[in-house]
Amino acid sequence: MKCLLCDQDFLPSWALSNVWTRQTLCPTCKIEFVKRGECTDCGKPGQPLCLDCHNWRQQGQLLVTHPLFLYHPPAKAFMRRYKFLGDTALLDVFQTELKKVKVKQDWIVPIPLSPERLRDRRFNQAELIGRMMRGRIRLVLERTDGLALSHLSRQQRLDRDNPFHVTGPVSGKTILLVDDVYTTGITLRQAASRLREAGAKEISAVTLFRSV
């Protein structure tokens, strides 16, 4: 059997804990789950509440986010192919885990791309992640900047203006935001801020990966 990431032959593990990877990734490319006991607000490894989330809470910007996997080298290799090379079929690697996400909110709202970036990439990676979950997708956010956050420093991310706008009625709705990678948390919080201003009742988030 060949690994979808490195294309090397491997013998699959049939252990129940490895069911999601047994037909897709070799042991070297296995992507690690975020473990229980990490930061309760963002999944950052190390402590029950990380310093960043403590500061966000102090600023009145609580947003509980549940990342599924850690953004280690194999995850970065996945993102290069999925997000930047357009290998969208590779997302099937995570199909089982994404379908397990319990969506109790009214709507799933993916973080949008700017029109320019969407035109270049031809798909929104966050929207495809959200569509693998069992919930109702609503595209009620738009983004006006075309900045590639991967090229910005941490401080530049935190200092940028809010690029999001709400495009439809959200009053009274509970919303699950979806994005690909949680890094500083600013993208999700800026989107959540706009949704709260528009009357959303409750907002939480899921990301595929948590940067470490």
Coordinates of N, CA and C in Angstrom, one line a residue:
M1 N 0.8 -1.2 0.0 CA 0.0 0.0 0.0 C 0.9 1.2 0.0
K2 N 0.5 2.3 -0.8 CA 1.3 3.5 -0.9 C 0.7 4.6 0.0
C3 N 1.6 5.3 0.7 CA 1.2 6.5 1.4 C 0.8 7.6 0.5
L4 N -0.3 8.3 0.8 CA -0.8 9.4 0.0 C 0.1 10.6 0.0
L5 N 0.9 10.8 1.1 CA 1.8 11.9 1.2 C 3.1 11.7 0.6
C6 N 3.8 10.6 1.0 CA 5.2 10.4 0.6 C 5.3 9.4 -0.6
D7 N 4.2 8.7 -0.9 CA 4.2 7.7 -2.0 C 5.1 6.5 -1.7
Q8 N 5.4 6.3 -0.5 CA 6.2 5.1 -0.1 C 5.3 3.9 0.2
D9 N 5.7 2.7 -0.1 CA 5.0 1.5 0.3 C 5.1 1.3 1.8
F10 N 3.9 0.9 2.4 CA 3.9 0.6 3.8 C 2.9 -0.5 4.1
L11 N 3.1 -1.1 5.3 CA 2.2 -2.2 5.8 C 1.2 -1.5 6.7
P12 N -0.1 -1.4 6.4 CA -1.1 -0.7 7.2 C -1.3 -1.4 8.6
S13 N -1.6 -0.5 9.6 CA -1.9 -1.0 10.9 C -3.4 -1.2 11.0
W14 N -3.8 -2.3 11.5 CA -5.2 -2.6 11.7 C -5.8 -2.3 13.1
A15 N -4.9 -1.7 13.9 CA -5.4 -1.3 15.3 C -6.6 -0.3 15.1
L16 N -7.5 -0.5 16.0 CA -8.7 0.4 16.0 C -8.3 1.9 16.1
S17 N -7.3 2.2 16.8 CA -6.9 3.6 17.0 C -6.3 4.2 15.7
N18 N -6.0 3.3 14.7 CA -5.4 3.8 13.4 C -6.3 3.6 12.3
V19 N -7.6 3.3 12.5 CA -8.5 3.0 11.4 C -8.5 4.2 10.4
W20 N -8.5 5.4 10.9 CA -8.6 6.6 10.0 C -7.4 6.7 9.0
T21 N -6.3 6.1 9.4 CA -5.1 6.3 8.6 C -4.7 5.0 7.8
R22 N -5.4 3.9 8.1 CA -4.9 2.6 7.7 C -4.8 2.5 6.1
Q23 N -5.6 3.2 5.4 CA -5.6 3.1 4.0 C -4.9 4.3 3.3
T24 N -4.3 5.2 4.1 CA -3.9 6.5 3.6 C -2.5 6.9 3.9
L25 N -2.1 7.0 5.2 CA -0.8 7.5 5.6 C 0.1 6.5 6.2
C26 N 1.4 6.5 5.9 CA 2.3 5.6 6.5 C 2.7 6.1 7.9
P27 N 3.3 5.3 8.8 CA 3.7 5.7 10.1 C 4.5 7.0 10.2
T28 N 5.4 7.2 9.2 CA 6.2 8.4 9.2 C 5.4 9.6 9.0
C29 N 4.3 9.5 8.2 CA 3.5 10.7 7.8 C 2.3 10.8 8.7
K30 N 2.1 9.9 9.7 CA 1.0 10.0 10.5 C 0.8 11.3 11.2
I31 N -0.3 11.9 11.2 CA -0.6 13.2 11.7 C -1.2 13.1 13.1
E32 N -0.6 13.8 14.1 CA -1.0 13.6 15.5 C -2.3 14.4 15.9
F33 N -3.1 13.7 16.7 CA -4.3 14.4 17.2 C -3.9 15.4 18.3
V34 N -4.7 16.4 18.5 CA -4.5 17.3 19.6 C -5.0 16.5 20.8
K35 N -4.2 16.4 21.9 CA -4.5 15.6 23.0 C -5.5 16.3 24.0
R36 N -6.2 15.5 24.8 CA -6.9 16.1 25.9 C -6.0 16.7 26.9
G37 N -6.5 17.7 27.6 CA -5.7 18.3 28.6 C -4.8 19.5 28.1
E38 N -4.9 19.8 26.8 CA -4.2 21.0 26.3 C -5.1 22.2 26.5
C39 N -4.7 23.3 26.1 CA -5.5 24.6 26.3 C -6.9 24.3 25.9
T40 N -7.8 24.6 26.9 CA -9.2 24.4 26.6 C -9.9 25.3 25.6
D41 N -9.2 26.5 25.4 CA -9.7 27.5 24.4 C -9.2 27.3 23.0
C42 N -8.0 26.8 22.9 CA -7.4 26.7 21.5 C -6.7 25.4 21.2
G43 N -6.5 24.5 22.2 CA -5.8 23.3 21.9 C -4.3 23.3 21.9
K44 N -3.7 24.5 22.3 CA -2.2 24.6 22.3 C -1.6 23.7 23.3
P45 N -0.6 22.9 23.0 CA 0.0 22.0 23.9 C 0.7 22.7 25.1
G46 N 0.6 22.1 26.2 CA 1.4 22.6 27.3 C 0.7 22.9 28.6
Q47 N -0.5 23.5 28.6 CA -1.2 23.8 29.8 C -2.7 24.0 29.5
P48 N -3.5 23.9 30.6 CA -4.9 23.9 30.4 C -5.5 25.2 29.8
L49 N -4.8 26.4 30.1 CA -5.2 27.6 29.5 C -3.9 28.4 29.1
C50 N -3.6 28.5 27.9 CA -2.3 29.1 27.5 C -2.4 30.6 27.7
L51 N -1.2 31.3 27.7 CA -1.1 32.7 27.9 C -1.9 33.5 26.9
D52 N -1.8 33.1 25.6 CA -2.5 33.8 24.6 C -4.0 33.9 24.9
C53 N -4.6 32.7 25.2 CA -6.0 32.7 25.5 C -6.4 33.4 26.8
H54 N -5.5 33.3 27.7 CA -5.7 34.1 29.0 C -5.8 35.6 28.6
N55 N -4.9 36.1 27.7 CA -5.0 37.5 27.3 C -6.2 37.8 26.5
W56 N -6.6 36.9 25.6 CA -7.8 37.1 24.8 C -9.0 37.2 25.8
R57 N -9.1 36.3 26.8 CA -10.2 36.4 27.7 C -10.2 37.8 28.5
Q58 N -9.0 38.3 28.8 CA -8.9 39.5 29.5 C -9.4 40.7 28.6
Q59 N -9.3 40.5 27.3 CA -9.8 41.5 26.4 C -11.3 41.3 26.0
G60 N -11.9 40.3 26.6 CA -13.3 40.0 26.3 C -13.5 39.3 25.0
Q61 N -12.5 38.6 24.5 CA -12.6 37.9 23.2 C -12.5 36.4 23.3
L62 N -13.3 35.9 24.2 CA -13.3 34.4 24.4 C -13.8 33.8 23.1
L63 N -13.1 32.8 22.6 CA -13.6 32.0 21.5 C -13.1 30.6 21.7
V64 N -13.9 29.7 22.0 CA -13.5 28.3 22.2 C -13.3 27.6 20.8
T65 N -12.1 27.2 20.6 CA -11.8 26.6 19.3 C -11.3 25.2 19.5
H66 N -11.8 24.2 18.7 CA -11.4 22.8 18.8 C -10.6 22.4 17.6
P67 N -9.3 22.5 17.6 CA -8.5 21.9 16.5 C -8.4 20.4 16.6
L68 N -8.3 19.7 15.5 CA -8.3 18.3 15.5 C -6.9 17.7 15.6
F69 N -6.0 18.3 14.8 CA -4.6 17.8 14.7 C -3.6 18.8 14.9
L70 N -2.4 18.4 15.3 CA -1.2 19.3 15.5 C -0.6 19.5 14.1
Y71 N -0.1 20.8 14.0 CA 0.5 21.2 12.7 C 2.0 20.9 12.7
H72 N 2.3 19.6 12.7 CA 3.7 19.2 12.6 C 4.1 19.0 11.2
P73 N 5.4 18.6 10.9 CA 5.8 18.5 9.5 C 4.9 17.7 8.5
P74 N 4.4 16.5 8.9 CA 3.5 15.8 8.0 C 2.3 16.6 7.7
A75 N 1.7 17.3 8.7 CA 0.6 18.2 8.4 C 0.9 19.3 7.5
K76 N 2.1 19.9 7.6 CA 2.5 20.9 6.7 C 2.7 20.4 5.3
A77 N 3.2 19.2 5.2 CA 3.3 18.5 3.8 C 1.9 18.4 3.2
F78 N 0.9 17.9 4.1 CA -0.4 17.8 3.6 C -1.0 19.1 3.1
M79 N -0.8 20.2 3.9 CA -1.3 21.5 3.5 C -0.7 22.1 2.2
R80 N 0.6 21.8 2.0 CA 1.2 22.2 0.8 C 0.5 21.6 -0.4
R81 N 0.2 20.4 -0.4 CA -0.5 19.7 -1.5 C -1.9 20.1 -1.6
Y82 N -2.6 20.1 -0.4 CA -4.0 20.4 -0.4 C -4.3 21.9 -0.7
K83 N -3.7 22.8 0.0 CA -4.1 24.2 -0.1 C -3.4 24.9 -1.2
F84 N -2.1 24.7 -1.4 CA -1.3 25.4 -2.3 C -1.1 24.8 -3.7
L85 N -1.2 23.4 -3.8 CA -1.1 22.8 -5.0 C -2.5 22.3 -5.6
G86 N -3.5 22.5 -4.7 CA -4.9 22.2 -5.2 C -5.3 20.7 -5.2
D87 N -4.6 19.9 -4.5 CA -4.9 18.5 -4.4 C -6.1 18.3 -3.4
T88 N -7.3 18.7 -3.8 CA -8.4 18.7 -2.8 C -8.9 17.3 -2.5
A89 N -8.6 16.3 -3.3 CA -9.0 14.9 -3.0 C -8.2 14.4 -1.8
L90 N -7.1 15.0 -1.5 CA -6.3 14.6 -0.3 C -7.1 14.8 1.0
L91 N -8.0 15.7 1.0 CA -8.8 16.0 2.2 C -9.5 14.7 2.7
D92 N -9.7 13.7 1.8 CA -10.4 12.5 2.2 C -9.6 11.8 3.3
V93 N -8.3 12.1 3.5 CA -7.6 11.5 4.6 C -8.3 11.8 5.9
F94 N -8.9 13.0 6.0 CA -9.6 13.4 7.3 C -11.1 13.2 7.3
Q95 N -11.6 12.6 6.3 CA -13.1 12.5 6.2 C -13.7 11.9 7.4
T96 N -13.2 10.8 7.9 CA -13.8 10.1 9.1 C -13.8 11.0 10.3
E97 N -12.7 11.7 10.6 CA -12.6 12.6 11.8 C -13.5 13.8 11.6
L98 N -13.6 14.3 10.4 CA -14.4 15.5 10.2 C -15.9 15.2 10.4
K99 N -16.3 14.0 9.9 CA -17.7 13.6 10.1 C -18.1 13.3 11.5
K100 N -17.0 13.0 12.3 CA -17.3 12.8 13.8 C -17.5 14.1 14.5
V101 N -17.2 15.2 14.0 CA -17.4 16.5 14.7 C -18.8 16.7 15.0
K102 N -19.2 16.9 16.2 CA -20.6 17.1 16.6 C -21.0 18.5 16.4
V103 N -21.8 18.8 15.4 CA -22.2 20.1 15.1 C -23.6 20.3 15.7
K104 N -23.7 21.0 16.8 CA -24.9 21.3 17.4 C -25.4 22.7 17.1
Q105 N -24.5 23.5 16.4 CA -24.9 24.9 16.1 C -25.8 24.9 14.9
D106 N -26.5 26.1 14.8 CA -27.4 26.2 13.6 C -26.7 26.2 12.3
W107 N -25.5 26.8 12.2 CA -24.8 26.9 10.9 C -23.3 26.7 11.1
I108 N -22.8 26.1 10.1 CA -21.3 26.1 9.9 C -20.9 27.2 9.0
V109 N -20.0 28.1 9.4 CA -19.6 29.2 8.6 C -18.1 29.2 8.3
P110 N -17.7 28.8 7.1 CA -16.3 28.7 6.8 C -15.7 30.2 6.7
I111 N -14.4 30.3 7.1 CA -13.7 31.5 7.0 C -13.5 31.7 5.5
P112 N -13.9 32.9 4.9 CA -13.8 33.1 3.5 C -12.4 33.5 3.0
L113 N -12.2 33.4 1.7 CA -11.0 34.0 1.1 C -11.5 35.3 0.4
S114 N -10.5 36.2 0.2 CA -10.9 37.4 -0.6 C -11.2 36.9 -2.0
P115 N -12.0 37.7 -2.8 CA -12.3 37.4 -4.2 C -11.1 37.1 -5.0
E116 N -10.0 37.9 -4.8 CA -8.8 37.7 -5.6 C -8.2 36.4 -5.3
R117 N -8.0 36.1 -4.0 CA -7.4 34.8 -3.7 C -8.2 33.6 -4.1
L118 N -9.6 33.7 -4.0 CA -10.4 32.6 -4.4 C -10.3 32.4 -5.9
R119 N -10.2 33.5 -6.7 CA -10.0 33.4 -8.1 C -8.7 32.7 -8.5
D120 N -7.7 33.0 -7.7 CA -6.4 32.4 -8.0 C -6.4 30.9 -7.6
R121 N -6.9 30.6 -6.4 CA -6.9 29.2 -5.9 C -8.0 28.4 -6.5
R122 N -9.1 29.0 -6.8 CA -10.3 28.3 -7.3 C -11.1 27.5 -6.3
F123 N -10.7 27.5 -5.1 CA -11.5 26.8 -4.1 C -11.1 27.4 -2.7
N124 N -12.1 27.3 -1.8 CA -11.8 27.8 -0.4 C -11.5 26.5 0.5
Q125 N -10.3 26.4 0.9 CA -9.9 25.2 1.7 C -10.8 25.1 3.0
A126 N -11.2 26.2 3.6 CA -12.0 26.1 4.8 C -13.4 25.6 4.5
E127 N -13.9 26.0 3.4 CA -15.3 25.6 3.0 C -15.3 24.1 2.7
L128 N -14.3 23.6 2.1 CA -14.3 22.1 1.8 C -14.2 21.3 3.1
I129 N -13.4 21.9 4.1 CA -13.3 21.2 5.4 C -14.7 21.2 6.0
G130 N -15.4 22.4 6.0 CA -16.7 22.5 6.6 C -17.7 21.6 6.0
R131 N -17.6 21.4 4.7 CA -18.6 20.5 4.0 C -18.5 19.0 4.3
M132 N -17.4 18.7 4.9 CA -17.2 17.3 5.3 C -17.8 17.0 6.7
M133 N -18.2 18.1 7.4 CA -18.9 17.9 8.6 C -20.4 17.8 8.4
R134 N -21.1 17.3 9.4 CA -22.5 17.1 9.2 C -23.3 18.2 9.8
G135 N -23.4 19.3 9.0 CA -24.1 20.5 9.5 C -24.5 21.3 8.3
R136 N -25.2 22.4 8.5 CA -25.7 23.3 7.4 C -24.6 24.4 7.2
I137 N -24.1 24.4 6.0 CA -23.1 25.5 5.6 C -23.9 26.7 5.2
R138 N -23.4 27.9 5.7 CA -23.9 29.2 5.3 C -22.7 30.1 5.1
L139 N -22.7 30.7 3.9 CA -21.6 31.6 3.5 C -22.0 33.0 3.7
V140 N -22.0 33.4 5.0 CA -22.5 34.7 5.4 C -21.4 35.7 5.7
L141 N -20.1 35.4 5.4 CA -19.0 36.3 5.6 C -18.3 36.5 4.3
E142 N -17.8 37.7 4.1 CA -17.0 38.0 3.0 C -15.7 38.7 3.5
R143 N -14.7 38.6 2.7 CA -13.3 39.1 3.1 C -12.9 40.1 2.1
T144 N -12.4 41.2 2.5 CA -12.0 42.3 1.6 C -10.5 42.4 1.3
D145 N -9.7 41.8 2.2 CA -8.2 41.9 1.9 C -7.7 40.6 1.2
G146 N -6.6 40.8 0.5 CA -6.0 39.6 -0.1 C -4.7 39.2 0.5
L147 N -4.5 39.6 1.7 CA -3.2 39.3 2.3 C -3.0 37.8 2.6
A148 N -1.9 37.3 2.3 CA -1.5 35.9 2.6 C -0.9 35.9 4.0
L149 N -1.7 35.4 5.0 CA -1.2 35.5 6.4 C 0.0 34.7 6.6
S150 N 0.3 33.7 5.8 CA 1.5 32.9 6.0 C 2.8 33.7 5.8
H151 N 2.6 34.9 5.1 CA 3.8 35.8 4.9 C 3.9 36.9 6.0
L152 N 3.0 36.9 6.9 CA 3.0 38.0 7.9 C 3.6 37.4 9.2
S153 N 4.2 38.3 10.0 CA 4.7 38.0 11.3 C 3.5 37.9 12.3
R154 N 3.8 37.4 13.4 CA 2.8 37.3 14.5 C 2.2 38.7 14.8
Q155 N 3.1 39.6 15.0 CA 2.6 41.0 15.3 C 1.8 41.6 14.2
Q156 N 2.2 41.4 13.0 CA 1.5 41.9 11.8 C 0.1 41.3 11.7
R157 N 0.0 40.0 12.1 CA -1.3 39.4 12.1 C -2.2 40.1 13.1
L158 N -1.7 40.3 14.3 CA -2.4 40.9 15.4 C -2.8 42.3 15.2
D159 N -2.0 43.0 14.4 CA -2.2 44.5 14.2 C -3.1 44.8 13.0
R160 N -3.4 43.8 12.1 CA -4.1 44.1 10.9 C -5.6 44.5 11.2
D161 N -6.1 45.3 10.3 CA -7.5 45.7 10.4 C -8.4 44.5 10.1
N162 N -9.7 44.6 10.7 CA -10.6 43.5 10.5 C -11.1 43.5 9.0
P163 N -10.8 42.4 8.3 CA -11.1 42.3 6.8 C -12.5 41.7 6.5
F164 N -13.3 41.4 7.6 CA -14.5 40.6 7.4 C -15.8 41.5 7.4
H165 N -16.8 41.1 6.7 CA -18.1 41.7 6.7 C -19.2 40.6 6.6
V166 N -20.3 40.9 7.3 CA -21.4 39.9 7.3 C -22.3 40.3 6.1
T167 N -22.7 39.2 5.3 CA -23.4 39.5 4.1 C -24.9 39.0 4.2
G168 N -25.3 38.4 5.3 CA -26.6 37.9 5.5 C -27.1 38.0 6.9
P169 N -28.4 37.8 7.2 CA -28.9 37.8 8.5 C -28.4 36.7 9.4
V170 N -27.9 37.0 10.6 CA -27.3 36.0 11.5 C -27.9 36.1 12.9
S171 N -28.8 37.1 13.0 CA -29.3 37.4 14.4 C -29.9 36.2 15.0
G172 N -29.5 35.9 16.3 CA -30.0 34.8 17.1 C -29.5 33.4 16.7
K173 N -28.6 33.4 15.8 CA -28.0 32.1 15.3 C -26.8 31.6 16.1
T174 N -26.7 30.3 16.4 CA -25.5 29.8 16.9 C -24.6 29.3 15.8
I175 N -23.3 29.7 15.8 CA -22.5 29.5 14.6 C -21.2 28.8 15.0
L176 N -20.8 27.9 14.1 CA -19.5 27.2 14.2 C -18.6 27.7 13.1
L177 N -17.6 28.4 13.4 CA -16.6 28.9 12.4 C -15.7 27.7 12.1
V178 N -15.3 27.7 10.8 CA -14.3 26.6 10.4 C -13.2 27.3 9.6
D179 N -11.9 26.8 10.0 CA -10.8 27.3 9.3 C -9.8 26.1 9.2
D180 N -8.7 26.3 8.4 CA -7.7 25.2 8.3 C -6.7 25.1 9.4
V181 N -6.0 26.3 9.7 CA -5.0 26.2 10.7 C -5.2 27.4 11.7
Y182 N -5.1 27.0 13.0 CA -5.2 28.0 14.1 C -3.7 28.4 14.4
T183 N -3.4 29.7 14.2 CA -2.0 30.1 14.5 C -2.1 31.1 15.7
T184 N -2.5 32.3 15.5 CA -2.6 33.3 16.5 C -4.0 33.4 17.1
G185 N -5.0 33.0 16.3 CA -6.4 33.1 16.6 C -7.0 34.4 16.2
I186 N -6.3 35.3 15.6 CA -6.8 36.6 15.2 C -7.8 36.5 14.1
T187 N -7.6 35.6 13.1 CA -8.6 35.5 12.0 C -9.9 35.1 12.5
L188 N -10.0 34.0 13.3 CA -11.2 33.5 13.8 C -11.9 34.6 14.7
R189 N -11.1 35.3 15.5 CA -11.7 36.3 16.4 C -12.2 37.5 15.7
Q190 N -11.6 37.9 14.6 CA -12.1 39.0 13.8 C -13.4 38.6 13.1
A191 N -13.4 37.4 12.6 CA -14.7 36.9 12.0 C -15.8 36.9 13.1
A192 N -15.5 36.3 14.2 CA -16.5 36.2 15.3 C -17.0 37.6 15.7
S193 N -16.1 38.5 15.8 CA -16.5 39.9 16.2 C -17.5 40.5 15.2
R194 N -17.3 40.3 14.0 CA -18.3 40.8 13.0 C -19.6 40.1 13.1
L195 N -19.6 38.8 13.4 CA -20.8 38.0 13.5 C -21.6 38.5 14.8
R196 N -20.8 38.7 15.9 CA -21.5 39.2 17.1 C -22.1 40.6 16.9
E197 N -21.4 41.4 16.2 CA -21.9 42.8 15.9 C -23.2 42.7 15.1
A198 N -23.4 41.6 14.3 CA -24.6 41.4 13.5 C -25.7 40.7 14.2
G199 N -25.4 40.3 15.5 CA -26.5 39.7 16.3 C -26.4 38.2 16.5
A200 N -25.3 37.5 16.1 CA -25.2 36.1 16.3 C -25.2 35.8 17.8
K201 N -25.9 34.7 18.2 CA -26.1 34.4 19.6 C -24.9 33.8 20.3
E202 N -24.3 32.9 19.6 CA -23.2 32.2 20.2 C -22.2 31.7 19.1
I203 N -20.9 31.8 19.3 CA -19.9 31.4 18.3 C -18.8 30.6 18.9
S204 N -18.5 29.5 18.2 CA -17.3 28.7 18.6 C -16.7 28.3 17.3
A205 N -15.6 27.5 17.3 CA -14.8 27.3 16.1 C -14.2 25.9 16.1
V206 N -13.9 25.4 14.9 CA -13.2 24.1 14.7 C -12.1 24.4 13.6
T207 N -10.9 24.0 13.8 CA -9.9 24.0 12.8 C -9.3 22.6 12.6
L208 N -8.8 22.4 11.4 CA -8.2 21.1 11.1 C -6.9 20.9 11.9
F209 N -6.1 22.0 12.0 CA -4.8 22.0 12.6 C -4.6 23.0 13.7
R210 N -3.7 22.8 14.6 CA -3.3 23.8 15.6 C -1.8 23.9 15.4
S211 N -1.4 25.2 15.1 CA 0.0 25.4 14.9 C 0.8 25.3 16.3
V212 N 1.9 24.7 16.2 CA 2.7 24.5 17.5 C 4.1 25.2 17.3

